[in-house]
């Protein structure tokens, strides 16, 4: 723990928050909060989750600074966090889902690179520390996500452009690759548009749809024929789960 304390002192002295893996598996970071007491202000974030409540993520969510957000690759990942070394800390250990980006230039500069920062939904912050603190140090580690039901696929777009929001992913949670297959095609690799929105220009109207999802731990799950041939844009379909 001596090395961890040295890094934390350097962080305070130079305004940095380095990704430091402590001996017990936890890493050092900082936290603030946003979104209001009901967390309604956490909707419509950079991961593409228009409504974190209807999508099942609730109030235990976080906007990550750029080093953690990793251009959206962390969307859907889960982190166990606990407040550390502050008089405002509670003893709770909670799990939050990455649903948004805390951008460069945010209030206080806490999310400016290369800082590692969690801007928590206000109810989540309140679980680990007194709100009056506003900002606390914390420890975190990436953990597997527990989800109810199967992976969800929200299909948007039009005939020549299909965009699919992939959410409610268990296990690693953060999706690294998605493929789609029509009943008359082979597997088609989709391109990541932004957040967890994946797209293709292949025409698949009138075909049953299957999906193949790969997460950051290298695991892949296939959901066959989750959408019948009469599917419509704007519908959500439930597939298999990790």
PDB file of C-alpha atoms in Angstrom:
ATOM      1  CA  UNK A   1       0.000   0.000   0.000  1.00  0.00           C
ATOM      2  CA  UNK A   2       3.033   2.325   0.379  1.00  0.00           C
ATOM      3  CA  UNK A   3       3.359   2.637  -3.402  1.00  0.00           C
ATOM      4  CA  UNK A   4      -0.349   3.435  -3.675  1.00  0.00           C
ATOM      5  CA  UNK A   5       0.030   6.218  -1.131  1.00  0.00           C
ATOM      6  CA  UNK A   6       2.944   7.698  -3.093  1.00  0.00           C
ATOM      7  CA  UNK A   7       0.875   7.809  -6.270  1.00  0.00           C
ATOM      8  CA  UNK A   8      -2.059   9.387  -4.445  1.00  0.00           C
ATOM      9  CA  UNK A   9       0.231  12.102  -3.027  1.00  0.00           C
ATOM     10  CA  UNK A  10       1.584  12.801  -6.525  1.00  0.00           C
ATOM     11  CA  UNK A  11      -1.985  13.004  -7.820  1.00  0.00           C
ATOM     12  CA  UNK A  12      -2.847  15.703  -5.308  1.00  0.00           C
ATOM     13  CA  UNK A  13       0.387  17.605  -5.860  1.00  0.00           C
ATOM     14  CA  UNK A  14       0.260  17.705  -9.658  1.00  0.00           C
ATOM     15  CA  UNK A  15      -3.480  17.465 -10.363  1.00  0.00           C
ATOM     16  CA  UNK A  16      -3.152  14.032 -11.948  1.00  0.00           C
ATOM     17  CA  UNK A  17      -5.169  10.908 -11.340  1.00  0.00           C
ATOM     18  CA  UNK A  18      -3.159   8.035 -12.763  1.00  0.00           C
ATOM     19  CA  UNK A  19      -4.499   4.529 -13.342  1.00  0.00           C
ATOM     20  CA  UNK A  20      -2.650   2.729 -10.555  1.00  0.00           C
ATOM     21  CA  UNK A  21      -3.401  -0.902  -9.823  1.00  0.00           C
ATOM     22  CA  UNK A  22      -3.124  -1.481  -6.093  1.00  0.00           C
ATOM     23  CA  UNK A  23      -2.046  -4.784  -4.614  1.00  0.00           C
ATOM     24  CA  UNK A  24      -5.604  -5.744  -3.683  1.00  0.00           C
ATOM     25  CA  UNK A  25      -6.951  -5.222  -7.229  1.00  0.00           C
ATOM     26  CA  UNK A  26      -8.391  -1.752  -6.740  1.00  0.00           C
ATOM     27  CA  UNK A  27      -7.280   1.322  -8.693  1.00  0.00           C
ATOM     28  CA  UNK A  28      -7.339   4.963  -7.583  1.00  0.00           C
ATOM     29  CA  UNK A  29      -9.683   7.562  -9.080  1.00  0.00           C
ATOM     30  CA  UNK A  30     -11.936  10.471  -8.092  1.00  0.00           C
ATOM     31  CA  UNK A  31     -15.693  11.074  -8.174  1.00  0.00           C
ATOM     32  CA  UNK A  32     -18.206  13.910  -8.451  1.00  0.00           C
ATOM     33  CA  UNK A  33     -21.910  13.738  -9.268  1.00  0.00           C
ATOM     34  CA  UNK A  34     -24.472  15.070 -11.756  1.00  0.00           C
ATOM     35  CA  UNK A  35     -27.993  14.549 -13.039  1.00  0.00           C
ATOM     36  CA  UNK A  36     -30.071  15.727 -10.084  1.00  0.00           C
ATOM     37  CA  UNK A  37     -31.608  13.848  -7.173  1.00  0.00           C
ATOM     38  CA  UNK A  38     -33.776  11.782  -9.526  1.00  0.00           C
ATOM     39  CA  UNK A  39     -30.891  11.229 -11.997  1.00  0.00           C
ATOM     40  CA  UNK A  40     -33.071  12.375 -14.905  1.00  0.00           C
ATOM     41  CA  UNK A  41     -30.153  14.462 -16.139  1.00  0.00           C
ATOM     42  CA  UNK A  42     -28.167  11.308 -16.877  1.00  0.00           C
ATOM     43  CA  UNK A  43     -30.309  10.383 -19.901  1.00  0.00           C
ATOM     44  CA  UNK A  44     -29.276  10.903 -23.547  1.00  0.00           C
ATOM     45  CA  UNK A  45     -25.577  10.392 -22.943  1.00  0.00           C
ATOM     46  CA  UNK A  46     -22.648   9.528 -25.177  1.00  0.00           C
ATOM     47  CA  UNK A  47     -23.307   5.780 -25.059  1.00  0.00           C
ATOM     48  CA  UNK A  48     -26.608   6.091 -26.914  1.00  0.00           C
ATOM     49  CA  UNK A  49     -28.793   5.120 -23.958  1.00  0.00           C
ATOM     50  CA  UNK A  50     -31.635   7.615 -24.442  1.00  0.00           C
ATOM     51  CA  UNK A  51     -33.359   6.604 -21.208  1.00  0.00           C
ATOM     52  CA  UNK A  52     -31.242   4.762 -18.651  1.00  0.00           C
ATOM     53  CA  UNK A  53     -34.358   3.892 -16.640  1.00  0.00           C
ATOM     54  CA  UNK A  54     -36.380   2.217 -19.379  1.00  0.00           C
ATOM     55  CA  UNK A  55     -33.228   0.407 -20.539  1.00  0.00           C
ATOM     56  CA  UNK A  56     -32.742  -1.068 -17.063  1.00  0.00           C
ATOM     57  CA  UNK A  57     -29.661   0.811 -15.819  1.00  0.00           C
ATOM     58  CA  UNK A  58     -31.491   2.935 -13.261  1.00  0.00           C
ATOM     59  CA  UNK A  59     -29.650   5.398 -11.030  1.00  0.00           C
ATOM     60  CA  UNK A  60     -26.466   3.382 -10.428  1.00  0.00           C
ATOM     61  CA  UNK A  61     -24.644   4.852 -13.421  1.00  0.00           C
ATOM     62  CA  UNK A  62     -21.548   6.910 -14.191  1.00  0.00           C
ATOM     63  CA  UNK A  63     -20.122   9.223 -16.812  1.00  0.00           C
ATOM     64  CA  UNK A  64     -16.440   8.380 -17.281  1.00  0.00           C
ATOM     65  CA  UNK A  65     -13.528  10.652 -18.086  1.00  0.00           C
ATOM     66  CA  UNK A  66     -11.889  10.035 -21.470  1.00  0.00           C
ATOM     67  CA  UNK A  67      -9.134   7.634 -20.301  1.00  0.00           C
ATOM     68  CA  UNK A  68     -11.786   5.251 -18.937  1.00  0.00           C
ATOM     69  CA  UNK A  69     -14.460   5.976 -21.559  1.00  0.00           C
ATOM     70  CA  UNK A  70     -12.005   4.996 -24.304  1.00  0.00           C
ATOM     71  CA  UNK A  71     -13.987   6.501 -27.186  1.00  0.00           C
ATOM     72  CA  UNK A  72     -17.140   4.700 -26.081  1.00  0.00           C
ATOM     73  CA  UNK A  73     -15.623   1.234 -25.789  1.00  0.00           C
ATOM     74  CA  UNK A  74     -16.412   1.217 -22.044  1.00  0.00           C
ATOM     75  CA  UNK A  75     -20.149   1.779 -22.557  1.00  0.00           C
ATOM     76  CA  UNK A  76     -22.100  -0.871 -20.663  1.00  0.00           C
ATOM     77  CA  UNK A  77     -19.140  -1.936 -18.501  1.00  0.00           C
ATOM     78  CA  UNK A  78     -19.592  -2.294 -14.745  1.00  0.00           C
ATOM     79  CA  UNK A  79     -17.339  -0.953 -12.019  1.00  0.00           C
ATOM     80  CA  UNK A  80     -17.331  -1.679  -8.323  1.00  0.00           C
ATOM     81  CA  UNK A  81     -16.441   1.476  -6.431  1.00  0.00           C
ATOM     82  CA  UNK A  82     -15.892   2.610  -2.860  1.00  0.00           C
ATOM     83  CA  UNK A  83     -15.072   5.975  -1.342  1.00  0.00           C
ATOM     84  CA  UNK A  84     -11.526   6.155   0.040  1.00  0.00           C
ATOM     85  CA  UNK A  85      -9.681   8.330   2.529  1.00  0.00           C
ATOM     86  CA  UNK A  86     -12.207  11.108   2.957  1.00  0.00           C
ATOM     87  CA  UNK A  87     -14.167  12.159   6.038  1.00  0.00           C
ATOM     88  CA  UNK A  88     -17.296  12.328   3.864  1.00  0.00           C
ATOM     89  CA  UNK A  89     -17.046   8.651   2.902  1.00  0.00           C
ATOM     90  CA  UNK A  90     -19.663   6.016   3.630  1.00  0.00           C
ATOM     91  CA  UNK A  91     -18.578   2.383   3.928  1.00  0.00           C
ATOM     92  CA  UNK A  92     -20.795   1.158   1.078  1.00  0.00           C
ATOM     93  CA  UNK A  93     -19.359  -0.647  -1.934  1.00  0.00           C
ATOM     94  CA  UNK A  94     -21.581  -0.222  -4.998  1.00  0.00           C
ATOM     95  CA  UNK A  95     -21.583  -1.270  -8.650  1.00  0.00           C
ATOM     96  CA  UNK A  96     -22.234   1.287 -11.387  1.00  0.00           C
ATOM     97  CA  UNK A  97     -22.629   1.004 -15.158  1.00  0.00           C
ATOM     98  CA  UNK A  98     -20.797   3.266 -17.597  1.00  0.00           C
ATOM     99  CA  UNK A  99     -23.505   5.103 -19.555  1.00  0.00           C
ATOM    100  CA  UNK A 100     -21.963   8.444 -20.505  1.00  0.00           C
ATOM    101  CA  UNK A 101     -18.821  10.506 -21.092  1.00  0.00           C
ATOM    102  CA  UNK A 102     -17.684  13.215 -18.709  1.00  0.00           C
ATOM    103  CA  UNK A 103     -16.092  15.488 -21.307  1.00  0.00           C
ATOM    104  CA  UNK A 104     -12.934  17.536 -21.306  1.00  0.00           C
ATOM    105  CA  UNK A 105     -13.577  21.001 -19.865  1.00  0.00           C
ATOM    106  CA  UNK A 106     -16.317  19.925 -17.466  1.00  0.00           C
ATOM    107  CA  UNK A 107     -16.813  21.968 -14.288  1.00  0.00           C
ATOM    108  CA  UNK A 108     -13.846  21.765 -11.940  1.00  0.00           C
ATOM    109  CA  UNK A 109     -11.592  20.137 -14.527  1.00  0.00           C
ATOM    110  CA  UNK A 110     -11.930  16.741 -12.883  1.00  0.00           C
ATOM    111  CA  UNK A 111     -12.681  15.013 -16.178  1.00  0.00           C
ATOM    112  CA  UNK A 112      -9.776  16.548 -18.079  1.00  0.00           C
ATOM    113  CA  UNK A 113      -7.247  14.038 -19.435  1.00  0.00           C
ATOM    114  CA  UNK A 114      -5.281  12.238 -18.154  1.00  0.00           C
ATOM    115  CA  UNK A 115      -7.417  12.126 -15.013  1.00  0.00           C
ATOM    116  CA  UNK A 116      -9.368   8.966 -14.203  1.00  0.00           C
ATOM    117  CA  UNK A 117     -12.740  10.125 -12.973  1.00  0.00           C
ATOM    118  CA  UNK A 118     -16.288   8.915 -12.306  1.00  0.00           C
ATOM    119  CA  UNK A 119     -19.026  11.549 -12.561  1.00  0.00           C
ATOM    120  CA  UNK A 120     -21.688   9.532 -10.776  1.00  0.00           C
ATOM    121  CA  UNK A 121     -25.436   9.870 -10.955  1.00  0.00           C
ATOM    122  CA  UNK A 122     -26.316  11.801  -7.811  1.00  0.00           C
ATOM    123  CA  UNK A 123     -28.132   8.857  -6.105  1.00  0.00           C
ATOM    124  CA  UNK A 124     -25.048   6.678  -6.706  1.00  0.00           C
ATOM    125  CA  UNK A 125     -22.680   9.259  -5.212  1.00  0.00           C
ATOM    126  CA  UNK A 126     -24.998   9.554  -2.223  1.00  0.00           C
ATOM    127  CA  UNK A 127     -24.497   5.834  -1.595  1.00  0.00           C
ATOM    128  CA  UNK A 128     -20.741   6.219  -1.119  1.00  0.00           C
ATOM    129  CA  UNK A 129     -20.346   9.718   0.353  1.00  0.00           C
ATOM    130  CA  UNK A 130     -22.130  12.766   1.731  1.00  0.00           C
ATOM    131  CA  UNK A 131     -23.398  14.944  -1.097  1.00  0.00           C
ATOM    132  CA  UNK A 132     -22.044  18.095   0.531  1.00  0.00           C
ATOM    133  CA  UNK A 133     -18.520  16.863  -0.173  1.00  0.00           C
ATOM    134  CA  UNK A 134     -19.075  17.339  -3.905  1.00  0.00           C
ATOM    135  CA  UNK A 135     -15.862  15.517  -4.738  1.00  0.00           C
ATOM    136  CA  UNK A 136     -14.143  12.494  -3.163  1.00  0.00           C
ATOM    137  CA  UNK A 137     -11.308  10.082  -3.860  1.00  0.00           C
ATOM    138  CA  UNK A 138     -12.353   6.524  -4.575  1.00  0.00           C
ATOM    139  CA  UNK A 139     -11.121   3.076  -5.475  1.00  0.00           C
ATOM    140  CA  UNK A 140     -12.564   1.069  -8.339  1.00  0.00           C
ATOM    141  CA  UNK A 141     -12.266  -2.198 -10.197  1.00  0.00           C
ATOM    142  CA  UNK A 142     -13.981  -3.494 -13.314  1.00  0.00           C
ATOM    143  CA  UNK A 143     -16.384  -6.339 -12.530  1.00  0.00           C
ATOM    144  CA  UNK A 144     -18.875  -8.501 -14.383  1.00  0.00           C
ATOM    145  CA  UNK A 145     -22.352  -7.098 -14.919  1.00  0.00           C
ATOM    146  CA  UNK A 146     -25.503  -8.823 -13.688  1.00  0.00           C
ATOM    147  CA  UNK A 147     -28.488  -8.246 -16.000  1.00  0.00           C
ATOM    148  CA  UNK A 148     -32.085  -9.439 -16.085  1.00  0.00           C
ATOM    149  CA  UNK A 149     -33.204 -11.170 -19.270  1.00  0.00           C
ATOM    150  CA  UNK A 150     -31.397 -11.321 -22.580  1.00  0.00           C
ATOM    151  CA  UNK A 151     -29.353  -8.838 -24.586  1.00  0.00           C
ATOM    152  CA  UNK A 152     -31.589  -6.211 -26.205  1.00  0.00           C
ATOM    153  CA  UNK A 153     -31.337  -4.974 -29.790  1.00  0.00           C
ATOM    154  CA  UNK A 154     -33.078  -1.700 -30.638  1.00  0.00           C
ATOM    155  CA  UNK A 155     -33.312  -1.503 -34.443  1.00  0.00           C
ATOM    156  CA  UNK A 156     -33.353   1.956 -36.014  1.00  0.00           C
ATOM    157  CA  UNK A 157     -32.771   3.442 -39.440  1.00  0.00           C
ATOM    158  CA  UNK A 158     -34.245   2.740 -42.872  1.00  0.00           C
ATOM    159  CA  UNK A 159     -33.883   0.320 -45.790  1.00  0.00           C
ATOM    160  CA  UNK A 160     -30.338   1.353 -46.725  1.00  0.00           C
ATOM    161  CA  UNK A 161     -29.052   2.064 -43.222  1.00  0.00           C
ATOM    162  CA  UNK A 162     -29.642  -0.106 -40.163  1.00  0.00           C
ATOM    163  CA  UNK A 163     -28.412   1.094 -36.768  1.00  0.00           C
ATOM    164  CA  UNK A 164     -28.771  -1.166 -33.741  1.00  0.00           C
ATOM    165  CA  UNK A 165     -28.391  -0.092 -30.115  1.00  0.00           C
ATOM    166  CA  UNK A 166     -27.067  -3.063 -28.143  1.00  0.00           C
ATOM    167  CA  UNK A 167     -27.777  -2.935 -24.409  1.00  0.00           C
ATOM    168  CA  UNK A 168     -28.509  -4.982 -21.280  1.00  0.00           C
ATOM    169  CA  UNK A 169     -25.338  -7.012 -21.816  1.00  0.00           C
ATOM    170  CA  UNK A 170     -24.245  -9.195 -18.899  1.00  0.00           C
ATOM    171  CA  UNK A 171     -20.734 -10.449 -18.160  1.00  0.00           C
ATOM    172  CA  UNK A 172     -18.061  -7.998 -19.301  1.00  0.00           C
ATOM    173  CA  UNK A 173     -20.849  -5.644 -20.427  1.00  0.00           C
ATOM    174  CA  UNK A 174     -18.776  -3.639 -22.897  1.00  0.00           C
ATOM    175  CA  UNK A 175     -19.329  -4.775 -26.482  1.00  0.00           C
ATOM    176  CA  UNK A 176     -16.378  -4.832 -28.876  1.00  0.00           C
ATOM    177  CA  UNK A 177     -17.958  -6.387 -31.994  1.00  0.00           C
ATOM    178  CA  UNK A 178     -21.425  -7.019 -33.420  1.00  0.00           C
ATOM    179  CA  UNK A 179     -22.426  -9.007 -36.494  1.00  0.00           C
ATOM    180  CA  UNK A 180     -25.869  -9.275 -38.067  1.00  0.00           C
ATOM    181  CA  UNK A 181     -27.300 -11.946 -40.348  1.00  0.00           C
ATOM    182  CA  UNK A 182     -30.436 -11.954 -42.421  1.00  0.00           C
ATOM    183  CA  UNK A 183     -32.217 -15.179 -43.276  1.00  0.00           C
ATOM    184  CA  UNK A 184     -30.862 -14.800 -46.832  1.00  0.00           C
ATOM    185  CA  UNK A 185     -27.312 -13.634 -45.992  1.00  0.00           C
ATOM    186  CA  UNK A 186     -24.191 -14.741 -44.182  1.00  0.00           C
ATOM    187  CA  UNK A 187     -22.794 -12.943 -41.162  1.00  0.00           C
ATOM    188  CA  UNK A 188     -22.152  -9.221 -41.746  1.00  0.00           C
ATOM    189  CA  UNK A 189     -19.765  -7.320 -39.462  1.00  0.00           C
ATOM    190  CA  UNK A 190     -21.349  -4.105 -38.220  1.00  0.00           C
ATOM    191  CA  UNK A 191     -19.422  -0.847 -37.789  1.00  0.00           C
ATOM    192  CA  UNK A 192     -19.453   0.963 -34.471  1.00  0.00           C
ATOM    193  CA  UNK A 193     -21.143   4.330 -35.085  1.00  0.00           C
ATOM    194  CA  UNK A 194     -20.884   5.774 -31.558  1.00  0.00           C
ATOM    195  CA  UNK A 195     -21.399   4.521 -28.037  1.00  0.00           C
ATOM    196  CA  UNK A 196     -23.100   1.153 -28.358  1.00  0.00           C
ATOM    197  CA  UNK A 197     -24.789   1.930 -31.683  1.00  0.00           C
ATOM    198  CA  UNK A 198     -23.745  -0.426 -34.469  1.00  0.00           C
ATOM    199  CA  UNK A 199     -24.594   0.007 -38.159  1.00  0.00           C
ATOM    200  CA  UNK A 200     -24.576  -1.535 -41.627  1.00  0.00           C
ATOM    201  CA  UNK A 201     -25.697  -0.417 -45.077  1.00  0.00           C
ATOM    202  CA  UNK A 202     -26.778  -3.910 -46.113  1.00  0.00           C
ATOM    203  CA  UNK A 203     -30.449  -4.177 -47.084  1.00  0.00           C
ATOM    204  CA  UNK A 204     -32.109  -6.665 -44.726  1.00  0.00           C
ATOM    205  CA  UNK A 205     -35.786  -5.690 -45.004  1.00  0.00           C
ATOM    206  CA  UNK A 206     -38.111  -8.688 -45.010  1.00  0.00           C
ATOM    207  CA  UNK A 207     -35.542 -11.074 -43.561  1.00  0.00           C
ATOM    208  CA  UNK A 208     -35.406 -12.628 -40.102  1.00  0.00           C
ATOM    209  CA  UNK A 209     -32.482 -11.172 -38.138  1.00  0.00           C
ATOM    210  CA  UNK A 210     -29.811 -12.852 -36.024  1.00  0.00           C
ATOM    211  CA  UNK A 211     -27.058 -11.172 -34.009  1.00  0.00           C
ATOM    212  CA  UNK A 212     -23.606 -12.150 -32.783  1.00  0.00           C
ATOM    213  CA  UNK A 213     -22.156 -10.082 -29.919  1.00  0.00           C
ATOM    214  CA  UNK A 214     -18.573 -10.130 -28.618  1.00  0.00           C
ATOM    215  CA  UNK A 215     -17.487  -8.441 -25.388  1.00  0.00           C
ATOM    216  CA  UNK A 216     -14.109  -7.177 -24.181  1.00  0.00           C
ATOM    217  CA  UNK A 217     -13.241 -10.484 -22.497  1.00  0.00           C
ATOM    218  CA  UNK A 218     -13.374 -12.235 -25.890  1.00  0.00           C
ATOM    219  CA  UNK A 219     -16.596 -14.122 -25.235  1.00  0.00           C
ATOM    220  CA  UNK A 220     -19.225 -14.301 -27.987  1.00  0.00           C
ATOM    221  CA  UNK A 221     -22.924 -15.097 -27.816  1.00  0.00           C
ATOM    222  CA  UNK A 222     -25.206 -15.717 -30.805  1.00  0.00           C
ATOM    223  CA  UNK A 223     -28.907 -14.847 -30.874  1.00  0.00           C
ATOM    224  CA  UNK A 224     -30.565 -16.618 -33.775  1.00  0.00           C
ATOM    225  CA  UNK A 225     -33.716 -15.325 -35.472  1.00  0.00           C
ATOM    226  CA  UNK A 226     -34.547 -12.861 -32.682  1.00  0.00           C
ATOM    227  CA  UNK A 227     -36.511 -10.715 -35.135  1.00  0.00           C
ATOM    228  CA  UNK A 228     -38.985 -12.362 -37.504  1.00  0.00           C
ATOM    229  CA  UNK A 229     -39.150 -11.400 -41.179  1.00  0.00           C
ATOM    230  CA  UNK A 230     -41.919  -8.871 -40.423  1.00  0.00           C
ATOM    231  CA  UNK A 231     -39.783  -6.764 -38.072  1.00  0.00           C
ATOM    232  CA  UNK A 232     -40.077  -2.979 -38.215  1.00  0.00           C
ATOM    233  CA  UNK A 233     -37.695  -0.105 -37.529  1.00  0.00           C
ATOM    234  CA  UNK A 234     -38.156   1.261 -34.015  1.00  0.00           C
ATOM    235  CA  UNK A 235     -38.715  -2.169 -32.451  1.00  0.00           C
ATOM    236  CA  UNK A 236     -36.618  -3.820 -29.729  1.00  0.00           C
ATOM    237  CA  UNK A 237     -35.806  -7.513 -29.699  1.00  0.00           C
ATOM    238  CA  UNK A 238     -34.452  -9.735 -26.922  1.00  0.00           C
ATOM    239  CA  UNK A 239     -31.703 -12.253 -27.606  1.00  0.00           C
ATOM    240  CA  UNK A 240     -29.512 -14.685 -25.701  1.00  0.00           C
ATOM    241  CA  UNK A 241     -27.325 -13.645 -22.780  1.00  0.00           C
ATOM    242  CA  UNK A 242     -23.816 -14.271 -21.484  1.00  0.00           C
TER     243      UNK A 242
END
